[in-house]
Short mmCIF file of N, CA and C in Angstrom, two decimals:
data_model
loop_
_atom_site.label_atom_id
_atom_site.label_comp_id
_atom_site.label_asym_id
_atom_site.label_seq_id
_atom_site.Cartn_x
_atom_site.Cartn_y
_atom_site.Cartn_z
N MET A 1 -3.05 18.08 -0.76
CA MET A 1 -3.11 16.63 -0.51
C MET A 1 -2.86 16.33 0.93
N ALA A 2 -3.87 15.65 1.61
CA ALA A 2 -3.79 15.31 3.05
C ALA A 2 -2.70 14.24 3.32
N LYS A 3 -1.90 14.39 4.29
CA LYS A 3 -0.88 13.41 4.65
C LYS A 3 -1.69 12.20 5.26
N SER A 4 -1.34 11.02 4.83
CA SER A 4 -2.08 9.85 5.36
C SER A 4 -1.17 9.39 6.72
N ALA A 5 -1.82 8.76 7.58
CA ALA A 5 -1.16 8.21 8.89
C ALA A 5 -0.14 7.23 8.54
N VAL A 6 0.90 7.26 9.32
CA VAL A 6 2.07 6.25 9.17
C VAL A 6 1.59 5.13 10.04
N LYS A 7 1.41 3.90 9.44
CA LYS A 7 1.07 2.82 10.14
C LYS A 7 2.27 2.11 10.78
N ILE A 8 2.40 1.92 11.96
CA ILE A 8 3.46 1.32 12.82
C ILE A 8 2.87 0.06 13.52
N PHE A 9 3.58 -1.06 13.26
CA PHE A 9 3.23 -2.32 14.01
C PHE A 9 4.35 -2.41 15.15
N VAL A 10 3.93 -2.76 16.36
CA VAL A 10 4.87 -3.00 17.41
C VAL A 10 4.71 -4.49 17.73
N VAL A 11 5.84 -5.27 17.56
CA VAL A 11 5.79 -6.68 17.98
C VAL A 11 6.65 -6.86 19.15
N GLU A 12 6.11 -7.02 20.25
CA GLU A 12 6.80 -7.09 21.59
C GLU A 12 6.03 -7.97 22.49
N ASP A 13 6.67 -9.01 23.06
CA ASP A 13 6.00 -9.96 24.00
C ASP A 13 5.98 -9.49 25.43
N ASP A 14 6.82 -8.56 25.81
CA ASP A 14 6.83 -7.91 27.16
C ASP A 14 5.78 -6.87 27.16
N PRO A 15 4.60 -7.16 27.94
CA PRO A 15 3.53 -6.15 27.96
C PRO A 15 3.76 -4.77 28.39
N THR A 16 4.70 -4.73 29.40
CA THR A 16 5.06 -3.34 29.90
C THR A 16 5.91 -2.61 28.92
N TYR A 17 6.84 -3.28 28.26
CA TYR A 17 7.72 -2.58 27.29
C TYR A 17 6.92 -2.23 26.03
N CYS A 18 5.92 -3.09 25.71
CA CYS A 18 5.10 -2.90 24.56
C CYS A 18 4.31 -1.53 24.79
N LYS A 19 3.72 -1.47 25.91
CA LYS A 19 2.91 -0.19 26.32
C LYS A 19 3.75 0.94 26.28
N MET A 20 5.03 0.93 26.73
CA MET A 20 5.96 2.08 26.72
C MET A 20 6.13 2.49 25.31
N ILE A 21 6.44 1.54 24.38
CA ILE A 21 6.72 1.83 22.94
C ILE A 21 5.46 2.41 22.30
N GLU A 22 4.35 1.86 22.52
CA GLU A 22 2.99 2.30 22.06
C GLU A 22 2.79 3.79 22.40
N TYR A 23 2.96 4.08 23.82
CA TYR A 23 2.76 5.31 24.29
C TYR A 23 3.68 6.40 23.60
N VAL A 24 4.94 6.08 23.49
CA VAL A 24 5.83 7.05 22.91
C VAL A 24 5.48 7.30 21.48
N LEU A 25 5.10 6.30 20.79
CA LEU A 25 4.71 6.48 19.26
C LEU A 25 3.47 7.17 19.11
N GLN A 26 2.41 6.92 20.07
CA GLN A 26 1.14 7.55 19.96
C GLN A 26 1.21 9.03 20.32
N LEU A 27 2.26 9.48 20.73
CA LEU A 27 2.42 10.93 21.13
C LEU A 27 2.28 11.78 19.76
N ASN A 28 2.67 11.11 18.69
CA ASN A 28 2.66 11.65 17.39
C ASN A 28 1.25 11.36 16.82
N PRO A 29 0.46 12.42 16.57
CA PRO A 29 -0.92 12.19 16.00
C PRO A 29 -0.87 11.45 14.67
N ASP A 30 0.28 11.61 13.85
CA ASP A 30 0.40 11.13 12.54
C ASP A 30 0.63 9.71 12.51
N PHE A 31 0.88 9.04 13.71
CA PHE A 31 1.17 7.60 13.69
C PHE A 31 -0.09 6.83 14.16
N GLU A 32 -0.25 5.71 13.45
CA GLU A 32 -1.36 4.79 13.72
C GLU A 32 -0.67 3.59 14.12
N VAL A 33 -0.75 3.30 15.44
CA VAL A 33 -0.01 2.14 16.04
C VAL A 33 -0.79 0.86 16.45
N MET A 34 -0.34 -0.22 16.07
CA MET A 34 -0.87 -1.45 16.50
C MET A 34 -0.05 -2.38 17.07
N SER A 35 -0.31 -2.98 18.12
CA SER A 35 0.69 -3.86 18.87
C SER A 35 0.30 -5.30 18.75
N PHE A 36 1.38 -6.17 18.80
CA PHE A 36 1.13 -7.60 18.68
C PHE A 36 1.93 -8.28 19.80
N PRO A 37 1.44 -9.26 20.48
CA PRO A 37 2.31 -10.00 21.50
C PRO A 37 3.27 -11.07 21.01
N ASN A 38 3.03 -11.47 19.66
CA ASN A 38 3.82 -12.49 19.15
C ASN A 38 4.03 -12.33 17.60
N ALA A 39 4.80 -13.12 16.99
CA ALA A 39 5.01 -12.97 15.57
C ALA A 39 3.81 -13.32 14.63
N ARG A 40 3.18 -14.46 14.98
CA ARG A 40 2.11 -14.84 14.26
C ARG A 40 0.90 -13.86 14.14
N SER A 41 0.68 -13.14 15.23
CA SER A 41 -0.49 -12.31 15.13
C SER A 41 -0.07 -11.10 14.22
N CYS A 42 1.22 -10.78 14.22
CA CYS A 42 1.69 -9.65 13.42
C CYS A 42 1.53 -10.13 11.89
N MET A 43 2.05 -11.30 11.75
CA MET A 43 2.04 -11.91 10.30
C MET A 43 0.65 -11.89 9.71
N ASP A 44 -0.35 -12.21 10.57
CA ASP A 44 -1.72 -12.33 10.06
C ASP A 44 -2.18 -10.97 9.66
N LYS A 45 -1.57 -9.93 10.08
CA LYS A 45 -2.00 -8.56 9.79
C LYS A 45 -1.27 -7.77 8.83
N LEU A 46 -0.24 -8.48 8.25
CA LEU A 46 0.53 -7.71 7.23
C LEU A 46 -0.24 -7.17 6.09
N HIS A 47 -1.40 -7.83 5.73
CA HIS A 47 -2.13 -7.33 4.64
C HIS A 47 -2.57 -5.93 4.88
N LEU A 48 -2.53 -5.39 6.11
CA LEU A 48 -2.82 -4.01 6.37
C LEU A 48 -1.78 -3.10 5.92
N LYS A 49 -0.63 -3.60 5.51
CA LYS A 49 0.39 -2.83 4.84
C LYS A 49 1.00 -1.78 5.84
N PRO A 50 1.64 -2.17 6.93
CA PRO A 50 2.32 -1.24 7.72
C PRO A 50 3.43 -0.60 7.05
N ASP A 51 3.82 0.63 7.37
CA ASP A 51 4.92 1.34 6.82
C ASP A 51 6.21 0.90 7.50
N ILE A 52 6.00 0.69 8.89
CA ILE A 52 7.15 0.43 9.83
C ILE A 52 6.76 -0.72 10.72
N VAL A 53 7.59 -1.66 11.03
CA VAL A 53 7.49 -2.63 12.16
C VAL A 53 8.60 -2.52 12.99
N THR A 54 8.30 -2.35 14.34
CA THR A 54 9.35 -2.51 15.39
C THR A 54 9.26 -3.92 15.90
N LEU A 55 10.33 -4.62 15.86
CA LEU A 55 10.36 -6.01 16.04
C LEU A 55 11.28 -6.46 17.14
N ASP A 56 10.66 -7.10 18.18
CA ASP A 56 11.44 -7.61 19.36
C ASP A 56 12.31 -8.82 18.67
N TYR A 57 13.58 -9.00 18.97
CA TYR A 57 14.28 -9.98 18.44
C TYR A 57 13.86 -11.38 19.11
N THR A 58 13.63 -11.31 20.32
CA THR A 58 13.27 -12.57 21.07
C THR A 58 11.70 -12.69 21.33
N LEU A 59 11.11 -13.47 20.45
CA LEU A 59 9.61 -13.71 20.63
C LEU A 59 9.32 -15.17 21.05
N PRO A 60 8.15 -15.34 21.56
CA PRO A 60 7.82 -16.75 22.06
C PRO A 60 7.56 -17.76 20.93
N ASP A 61 7.11 -17.34 19.88
CA ASP A 61 6.87 -18.23 18.79
C ASP A 61 7.84 -18.34 17.60
N LEU A 62 8.54 -17.27 17.29
CA LEU A 62 9.43 -17.20 16.17
C LEU A 62 10.63 -16.39 16.49
N SER A 63 11.73 -16.61 15.97
CA SER A 63 12.86 -15.63 16.17
C SER A 63 12.62 -14.35 15.33
N GLY A 64 13.23 -13.25 15.85
CA GLY A 64 13.17 -12.10 15.08
C GLY A 64 13.71 -12.20 13.59
N GLU A 65 14.82 -12.96 13.47
CA GLU A 65 15.30 -13.27 12.19
C GLU A 65 14.34 -13.83 11.22
N ASP A 66 13.56 -14.88 11.73
CA ASP A 66 12.48 -15.52 10.96
C ASP A 66 11.42 -14.58 10.55
N VAL A 67 11.07 -13.75 11.55
CA VAL A 67 9.96 -12.80 11.19
C VAL A 67 10.44 -11.76 10.19
N LEU A 68 11.67 -11.29 10.32
CA LEU A 68 12.23 -10.40 9.37
C LEU A 68 12.16 -10.87 8.02
N LYS A 69 12.66 -12.10 7.77
CA LYS A 69 12.66 -12.76 6.47
C LYS A 69 11.28 -12.88 5.99
N ARG A 70 10.34 -13.20 6.75
CA ARG A 70 8.95 -13.34 6.21
C ARG A 70 8.37 -11.99 5.79
N ILE A 71 8.72 -10.90 6.64
CA ILE A 71 8.20 -9.62 6.38
C ILE A 71 8.82 -9.23 4.93
N MET A 72 10.18 -9.38 4.80
CA MET A 72 10.86 -8.94 3.59
C MET A 72 10.26 -9.73 2.39
N ASN A 73 9.96 -10.95 2.56
CA ASN A 73 9.33 -11.87 1.44
C ASN A 73 7.93 -11.35 1.15
N THR A 74 7.23 -10.84 2.07
CA THR A 74 5.79 -10.40 1.97
C THR A 74 5.87 -9.05 1.21
N ASP A 75 6.65 -8.05 1.78
CA ASP A 75 6.78 -6.71 1.30
C ASP A 75 8.05 -6.06 1.64
N PRO A 76 8.98 -6.08 0.69
CA PRO A 76 10.38 -5.56 1.01
C PRO A 76 10.31 -4.03 1.26
N GLY A 77 9.17 -3.25 1.07
CA GLY A 77 9.06 -1.94 1.27
C GLY A 77 8.78 -1.63 2.76
N ILE A 78 8.47 -2.55 3.52
CA ILE A 78 8.18 -2.31 4.97
C ILE A 78 9.53 -2.17 5.67
N LYS A 79 9.65 -1.10 6.44
CA LYS A 79 10.90 -0.82 7.22
C LYS A 79 10.81 -1.46 8.50
N VAL A 80 11.74 -2.40 8.74
CA VAL A 80 11.75 -3.13 10.10
C VAL A 80 12.89 -2.62 10.96
N ILE A 81 12.43 -2.25 12.17
CA ILE A 81 13.42 -1.82 13.13
C ILE A 81 13.49 -2.95 14.22
N ILE A 82 14.54 -3.53 14.42
CA ILE A 82 14.76 -4.61 15.42
C ILE A 82 15.03 -3.97 16.74
N LEU A 83 14.31 -4.40 17.75
CA LEU A 83 14.63 -3.93 19.22
C LEU A 83 15.00 -5.08 19.96
N SER A 84 16.14 -5.15 20.50
CA SER A 84 16.74 -6.26 21.19
C SER A 84 17.55 -5.99 22.46
N GLY A 85 17.46 -6.94 23.43
CA GLY A 85 18.35 -6.77 24.56
C GLY A 85 19.70 -7.32 24.28
N GLN A 86 19.88 -8.01 23.05
CA GLN A 86 21.17 -8.58 22.74
C GLN A 86 22.04 -7.48 22.29
N THR A 87 23.40 -7.48 22.63
CA THR A 87 24.29 -6.56 22.19
C THR A 87 25.34 -7.12 21.20
N ASP A 88 25.04 -8.49 20.72
CA ASP A 88 26.00 -9.10 19.86
C ASP A 88 26.09 -8.36 18.54
N ILE A 89 27.28 -7.98 18.08
CA ILE A 89 27.40 -7.23 16.85
C ILE A 89 27.10 -8.10 15.80
N LYS A 90 27.63 -9.34 15.76
CA LYS A 90 27.39 -10.28 14.58
C LYS A 90 25.91 -10.45 14.31
N THR A 91 25.02 -10.57 15.32
CA THR A 91 23.65 -10.63 15.24
C THR A 91 23.01 -9.42 14.57
N ALA A 92 23.50 -8.27 15.02
CA ALA A 92 23.01 -6.99 14.50
C ALA A 92 23.33 -6.82 13.03
N VAL A 93 24.56 -7.08 12.66
CA VAL A 93 25.08 -6.99 11.35
C VAL A 93 24.35 -7.92 10.38
N GLY A 94 24.13 -9.22 10.82
CA GLY A 94 23.48 -10.22 10.12
C GLY A 94 22.05 -9.73 9.74
N LEU A 95 21.30 -9.12 10.66
CA LEU A 95 20.00 -8.73 10.56
C LEU A 95 19.95 -7.61 9.54
N LEU A 96 20.83 -6.52 9.65
CA LEU A 96 20.91 -5.41 8.75
C LEU A 96 21.19 -5.92 7.40
N ARG A 97 21.98 -6.91 7.23
CA ARG A 97 22.24 -7.38 5.80
C ARG A 97 21.08 -8.10 5.25
N GLN A 98 20.19 -8.70 6.11
CA GLN A 98 18.95 -9.38 5.66
C GLN A 98 17.73 -8.40 5.44
N GLY A 99 18.08 -7.09 5.58
CA GLY A 99 17.00 -6.10 5.24
C GLY A 99 16.45 -5.28 6.38
N ALA A 100 16.85 -5.50 7.59
CA ALA A 100 16.43 -4.59 8.74
C ALA A 100 16.88 -3.21 8.51
N TYR A 101 16.16 -2.33 8.78
CA TYR A 101 16.42 -0.87 8.60
C TYR A 101 17.38 -0.40 9.62
N ASP A 102 17.20 -0.92 10.83
CA ASP A 102 18.04 -0.58 12.06
C ASP A 102 17.98 -1.62 13.05
N TYR A 103 18.94 -1.63 13.97
CA TYR A 103 19.04 -2.58 15.10
C TYR A 103 19.31 -1.63 16.35
N ILE A 104 18.26 -1.62 17.20
CA ILE A 104 18.41 -0.82 18.39
C ILE A 104 18.35 -1.70 19.60
N THR A 105 19.45 -1.50 20.47
CA THR A 105 19.45 -2.32 21.67
C THR A 105 18.56 -1.65 22.75
N LYS A 106 17.93 -2.49 23.58
CA LYS A 106 17.13 -1.91 24.58
C LYS A 106 17.88 -1.45 25.74
N ASP A 107 17.82 -0.06 25.96
CA ASP A 107 18.49 0.49 27.07
C ASP A 107 17.71 1.87 27.39
N ASP A 108 18.42 2.67 28.25
CA ASP A 108 17.74 3.94 28.56
C ASP A 108 17.51 4.84 27.47
N GLU A 109 18.11 4.69 26.30
CA GLU A 109 18.04 5.71 25.28
C GLU A 109 17.17 5.07 24.01
N THR A 110 16.48 3.89 24.39
CA THR A 110 15.75 3.27 23.16
C THR A 110 14.76 4.14 22.60
N LYS A 111 13.97 4.88 23.49
CA LYS A 111 12.85 5.77 22.97
C LYS A 111 13.37 6.75 22.03
N ASP A 112 14.45 7.36 22.41
CA ASP A 112 15.04 8.49 21.50
C ASP A 112 15.54 7.93 20.25
N LYS A 113 16.24 6.78 20.35
CA LYS A 113 16.76 6.16 19.13
C LYS A 113 15.73 5.76 18.13
N LEU A 114 14.63 5.15 18.74
CA LEU A 114 13.51 4.70 17.94
C LEU A 114 12.87 5.88 17.17
N ILE A 115 12.55 6.96 17.93
CA ILE A 115 11.95 8.21 17.27
C ILE A 115 12.86 8.70 16.26
N ASN A 116 14.16 8.70 16.53
CA ASN A 116 15.08 9.24 15.58
C ASN A 116 15.19 8.33 14.36
N THR A 117 15.09 7.06 14.46
CA THR A 117 15.03 6.20 13.30
C THR A 117 13.84 6.38 12.46
N ILE A 118 12.60 6.43 13.13
CA ILE A 118 11.45 6.58 12.48
C ILE A 118 11.46 7.93 11.67
N HIS A 119 12.05 8.95 12.35
CA HIS A 119 12.22 10.20 11.60
C HIS A 119 13.01 10.15 10.38
N HIS A 120 14.06 9.37 10.49
CA HIS A 120 14.91 9.11 9.29
C HIS A 120 14.13 8.45 8.12
N ILE A 121 13.41 7.33 8.59
CA ILE A 121 12.64 6.61 7.66
C ILE A 121 11.63 7.57 6.78
N LEU A 122 10.98 8.36 7.56
CA LEU A 122 10.02 9.29 6.95
C LEU A 122 10.66 10.32 6.12
N GLN A 123 11.84 10.81 6.58
CA GLN A 123 12.58 11.84 5.82
C GLN A 123 13.05 11.25 4.40
N ASN A 124 13.52 10.01 4.47
CA ASN A 124 13.99 9.32 3.30
C ASN A 124 12.81 9.00 2.39
N LYS A 125 11.69 8.70 3.01
CA LYS A 125 10.47 8.51 2.13
C LYS A 125 10.04 9.78 1.35
N GLU A 126 10.11 10.84 2.01
CA GLU A 126 9.67 12.15 1.40
C GLU A 126 10.66 12.51 0.40
N LEU A 127 12.13 12.27 0.54
CA LEU A 127 13.05 12.67 -0.44
C LEU A 127 12.89 11.73 -1.51
N SER A 128 12.59 10.45 -1.42
CA SER A 128 12.46 9.51 -2.56
C SER A 128 11.15 9.93 -3.36
N THR A 129 10.16 10.30 -2.72
CA THR A 129 8.93 10.77 -3.49
C THR A 129 9.22 11.96 -4.22
N GLU A 130 9.96 12.92 -3.68
CA GLU A 130 10.33 14.17 -4.42
C GLU A 130 11.27 13.87 -5.61
N VAL A 131 12.18 13.03 -5.46
CA VAL A 131 13.07 12.60 -6.50
C VAL A 131 12.24 11.92 -7.66
N ASN A 132 11.40 11.10 -7.37
CA ASN A 132 10.51 10.47 -8.33
C ASN A 132 9.57 11.50 -9.05
N ARG A 133 9.12 12.47 -8.23
CA ARG A 133 8.19 13.49 -8.86
C ARG A 133 9.04 14.34 -9.77
N LEU A 134 10.23 14.72 -9.53
CA LEU A 134 11.10 15.53 -10.27
C LEU A 134 11.58 14.82 -11.57
N LYS A 135 11.90 13.52 -11.42
CA LYS A 135 12.15 12.64 -12.59
C LYS A 135 10.98 12.69 -13.67
N GLU A 136 9.78 12.56 -13.08
CA GLU A 136 8.63 12.43 -13.94
C GLU A 136 8.46 13.83 -14.59
N GLU A 137 8.65 14.83 -13.83
CA GLU A 137 8.50 16.15 -14.39
C GLU A 137 9.58 16.44 -15.53
N LEU A 138 10.83 16.08 -15.27
CA LEU A 138 11.81 16.17 -16.26
C LEU A 138 11.55 15.39 -17.49
N GLY A 139 10.98 14.15 -17.32
CA GLY A 139 10.61 13.26 -18.39
C GLY A 139 9.71 13.90 -19.39
N LYS A 140 8.68 14.55 -18.77
CA LYS A 140 7.66 15.18 -19.50
C LYS A 140 8.16 16.40 -20.21
N LYS A 141 9.01 17.16 -19.63
CA LYS A 141 9.50 18.44 -20.13
C LYS A 141 10.52 18.15 -21.23
N TYR A 142 11.24 17.08 -21.16
CA TYR A 142 12.36 16.83 -22.11
C TYR A 142 12.05 15.47 -22.82
N ASP A 143 10.89 15.24 -23.20
CA ASP A 143 10.44 14.06 -23.97
C ASP A 143 11.04 14.21 -25.39
N PHE A 144 12.13 13.52 -25.65
CA PHE A 144 12.90 13.74 -26.96
C PHE A 144 12.11 13.29 -28.17
N GLN A 145 11.10 12.47 -28.00
CA GLN A 145 10.29 12.12 -29.05
C GLN A 145 9.43 13.23 -29.71
N LYS A 146 9.15 14.22 -28.77
CA LYS A 146 8.42 15.41 -29.17
C LYS A 146 9.36 16.51 -29.59
N VAL A 147 10.58 16.52 -29.24
CA VAL A 147 11.56 17.58 -29.52
C VAL A 147 12.34 17.39 -30.71
N ILE A 148 12.75 16.20 -31.03
CA ILE A 148 13.61 15.98 -32.28
C ILE A 148 12.77 15.68 -33.53
N ILE A 149 13.04 16.46 -34.51
CA ILE A 149 12.31 16.33 -35.70
C ILE A 149 13.17 15.88 -36.85
N GLY A 150 12.74 14.85 -37.48
CA GLY A 150 13.53 14.27 -38.61
C GLY A 150 12.76 13.33 -39.37
N GLN A 151 13.33 12.76 -40.46
CA GLN A 151 12.60 11.95 -41.30
C GLN A 151 13.01 10.44 -41.10
N SER A 152 14.20 10.21 -40.58
CA SER A 152 14.57 8.75 -40.37
C SER A 152 13.98 8.23 -39.05
N LYS A 153 13.69 6.88 -39.19
CA LYS A 153 13.07 6.20 -38.03
C LYS A 153 14.13 6.23 -36.85
#
């Protein structure tokens, strides 16, 4: 079975920073990257079902918190990584509680942290798929309706 591309949306209003994130992500040939300069253009394309959204916390049209809520309401399976210049712990914790997968502050290590986080998301997805496959296999192998023989209902 061929592996499908991982769809990643980059929502970033700073064109230079956006290009940098796009470039780093596109180094992996398994990543299909689309970028958006504002929240509304991203929201209009959610029907394309991205696997991951990197979301700038400060956008010109909506706050990162509002966009996160809308994404979670549309599809809670989308993993949202918040990228922000803010270092406020309360903000980060609040966003994580609302469903963000990770909160990364913009600094010299952002690229490495982002790649690491995406790697963890994909690893967890693989593990979850394997667990579900094994559960299904066990369910078929030990289907008690086929194993137990008796006359009572």
